[in-house]
Coordinates of C-alpha atoms in Angstrom, one line a residue:
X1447 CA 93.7 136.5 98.1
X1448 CA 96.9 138.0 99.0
X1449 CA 100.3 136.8 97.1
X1450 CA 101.0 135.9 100.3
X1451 CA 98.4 133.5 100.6
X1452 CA 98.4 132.3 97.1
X1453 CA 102.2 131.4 97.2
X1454 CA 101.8 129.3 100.6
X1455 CA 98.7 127.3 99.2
X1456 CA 100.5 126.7 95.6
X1457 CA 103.4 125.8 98.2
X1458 CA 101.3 123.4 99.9
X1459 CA 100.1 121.8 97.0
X1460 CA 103.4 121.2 95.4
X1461 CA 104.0 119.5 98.8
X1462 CA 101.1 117.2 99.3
X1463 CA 101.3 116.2 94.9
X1464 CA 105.0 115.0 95.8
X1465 CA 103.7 113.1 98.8
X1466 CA 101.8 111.1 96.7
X1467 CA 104.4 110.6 94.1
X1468 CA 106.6 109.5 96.5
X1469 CA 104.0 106.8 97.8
X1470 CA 103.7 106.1 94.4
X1471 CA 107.4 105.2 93.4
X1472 CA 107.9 103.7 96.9
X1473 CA 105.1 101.3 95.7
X1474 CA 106.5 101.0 92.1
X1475 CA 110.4 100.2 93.9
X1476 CA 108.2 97.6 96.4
X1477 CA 106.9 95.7 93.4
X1478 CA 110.2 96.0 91.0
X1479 CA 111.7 94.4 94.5
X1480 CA 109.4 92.3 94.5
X1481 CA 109.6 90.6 90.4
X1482 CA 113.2 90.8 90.8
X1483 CA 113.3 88.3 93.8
X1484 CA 111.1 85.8 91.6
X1485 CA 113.4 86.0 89.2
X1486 CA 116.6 85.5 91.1
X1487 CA 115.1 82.3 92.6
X1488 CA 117.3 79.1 92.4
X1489 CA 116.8 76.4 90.2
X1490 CA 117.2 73.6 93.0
X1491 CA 113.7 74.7 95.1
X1492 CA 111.3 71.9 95.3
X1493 CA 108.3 72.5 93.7
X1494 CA 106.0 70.2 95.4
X1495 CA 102.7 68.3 94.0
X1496 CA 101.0 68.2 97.3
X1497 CA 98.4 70.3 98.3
X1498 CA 98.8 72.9 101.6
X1499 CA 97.3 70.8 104.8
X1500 CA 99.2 73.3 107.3
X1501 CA 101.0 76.4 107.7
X1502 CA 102.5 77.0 111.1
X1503 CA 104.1 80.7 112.0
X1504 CA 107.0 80.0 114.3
X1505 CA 107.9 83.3 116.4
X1506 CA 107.4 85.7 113.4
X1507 CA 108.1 89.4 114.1
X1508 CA 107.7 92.0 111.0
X1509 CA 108.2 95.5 110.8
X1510 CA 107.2 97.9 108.4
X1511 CA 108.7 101.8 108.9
X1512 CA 109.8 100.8 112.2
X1513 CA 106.0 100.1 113.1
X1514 CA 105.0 95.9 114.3
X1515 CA 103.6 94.2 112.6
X1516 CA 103.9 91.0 114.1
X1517 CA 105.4 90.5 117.2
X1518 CA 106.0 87.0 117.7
X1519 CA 103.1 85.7 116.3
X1520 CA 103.0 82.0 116.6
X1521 CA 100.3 80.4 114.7
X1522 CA 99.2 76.9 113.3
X1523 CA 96.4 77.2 110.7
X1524 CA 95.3 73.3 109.1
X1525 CA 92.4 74.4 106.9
X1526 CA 91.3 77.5 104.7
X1527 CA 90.7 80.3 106.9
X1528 CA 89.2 83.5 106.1
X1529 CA 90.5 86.5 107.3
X1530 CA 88.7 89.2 108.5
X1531 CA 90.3 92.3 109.7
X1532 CA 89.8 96.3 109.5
X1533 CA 91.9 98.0 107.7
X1534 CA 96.3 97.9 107.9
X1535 CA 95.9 95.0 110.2
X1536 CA 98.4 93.1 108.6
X1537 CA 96.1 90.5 106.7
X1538 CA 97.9 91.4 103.2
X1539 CA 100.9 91.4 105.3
X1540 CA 100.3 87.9 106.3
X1541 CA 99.8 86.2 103.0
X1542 CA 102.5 88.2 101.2
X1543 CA 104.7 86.6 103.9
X1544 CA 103.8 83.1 102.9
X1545 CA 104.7 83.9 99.2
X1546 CA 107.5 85.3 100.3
X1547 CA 107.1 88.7 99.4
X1548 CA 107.5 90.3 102.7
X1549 CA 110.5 89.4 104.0
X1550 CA 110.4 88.4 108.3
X1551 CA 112.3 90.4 110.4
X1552 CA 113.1 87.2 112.4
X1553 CA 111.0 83.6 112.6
X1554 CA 110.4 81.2 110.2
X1555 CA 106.8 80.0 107.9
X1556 CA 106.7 76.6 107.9
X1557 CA 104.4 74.9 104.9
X1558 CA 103.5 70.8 105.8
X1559 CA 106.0 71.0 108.2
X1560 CA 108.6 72.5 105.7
X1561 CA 110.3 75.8 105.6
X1562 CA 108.7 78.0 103.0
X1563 CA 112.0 78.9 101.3
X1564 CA 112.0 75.4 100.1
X1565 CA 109.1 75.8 98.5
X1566 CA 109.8 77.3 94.7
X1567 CA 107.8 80.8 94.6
X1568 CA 105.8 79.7 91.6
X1569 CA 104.3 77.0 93.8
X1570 CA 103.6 79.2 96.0
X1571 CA 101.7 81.7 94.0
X1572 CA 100.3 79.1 92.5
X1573 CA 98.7 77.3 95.9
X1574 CA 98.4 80.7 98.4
X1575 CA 95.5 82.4 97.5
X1576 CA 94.7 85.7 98.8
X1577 CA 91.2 88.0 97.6
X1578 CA 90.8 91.5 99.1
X1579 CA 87.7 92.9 99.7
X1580 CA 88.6 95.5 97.2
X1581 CA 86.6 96.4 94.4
X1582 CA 89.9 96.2 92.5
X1583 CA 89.8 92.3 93.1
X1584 CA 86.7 91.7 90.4
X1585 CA 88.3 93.8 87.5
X1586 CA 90.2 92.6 84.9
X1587 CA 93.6 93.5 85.5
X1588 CA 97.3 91.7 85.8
X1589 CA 98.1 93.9 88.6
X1590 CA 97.9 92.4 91.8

C-alpha cells in the first residue's frame, strides 16, 4: 500500500468515526432538549385522573432535516392501536408527539377532546405507552 493510499483511507476513517460522533452528540443534544423541556413545564397543567378514550391529530405536519414527516395528517384513534410500520416511518415520531417530545411544525394533538399542552408531561408519560420492536425494549435499562 502506497502512502498515498494509506493516508486517504486513515483520511476516510477519521471521516466516517466523526460521522458517528456527530450522530451521537446530535442524539445526546436531542435528549438534553428533551429533559430540559420536562423540567421547565408550568406548575398550572392539569394533571388529569381520567384514562385516554381518544386522541384526534388535527392537520399535523412535522418535519425532520427538512424531510415530512407528516403532512397533514388528520387522525382520530378511540382505542389502543398497535402500530406496525417498516422502519423511519414515523411511528416513534408519532408517539413522541403525543408526549410532547417532538414538537409539530403546525396542527394541534388533541387528548379527550383537550389540547395535549394541557395535559402535564408527567401524565402523559405516565398514560402514552410506546414498546419498540427493539431488542433494546426487554433490557434493563433507564434509557428510553
Amino acid at each position: 500500500m502506497s502512502t498515498l493510499q494509506g493516508l486517504l483511507i486513515s483520511s476516510i476513517d477519521g471521516l466516517i468515526k466523526f460521522i458517528n460522533e456527530s450522530y451521537e452528540f446530535r442524539i445526546a443534544k436531542t435528549n438534553i432538549h428533551n429533559i430540559l423541556l420536562l423540567q421547565k413545564e408550568p406548575q398550572f397543567l392539569i394533571n388529569y385522573s381520567k384514562k385516554i378514550k381518544s386522541i384526534q391529530f388535527k392537520n399535523v405536519y412535522l418535519f425532520f432535516d427538512a424531510k415530512p414527516i407528516f403532512n397533514d395528517l388528520n387522525l382520530m384513534i378511540n382505542e389502543p392501536v398497535f402500530l406496525s410500520a417498516r422502519n423511519a416511518s414515523g411511528k416513534s415520531t408519532l408517539i413522541k408527539s403525543i408526549i410532547k417530545r417532538q414538537l409539530l411544525s403546525s396542527g394541534e394533538i388533541f387528548i379527550n377532546e383537550m389540547d395535549i399542552n394541557k395535559y402535564s408531561n408527567q401524565w402523559l408519560l405516565n398514560n402514552v405507552i410506546y414498546l419498540s420492536d427493539q431488542k433494546s425494549n426487554v433490557e434493563l435499562s433507564n434509557e428510553w
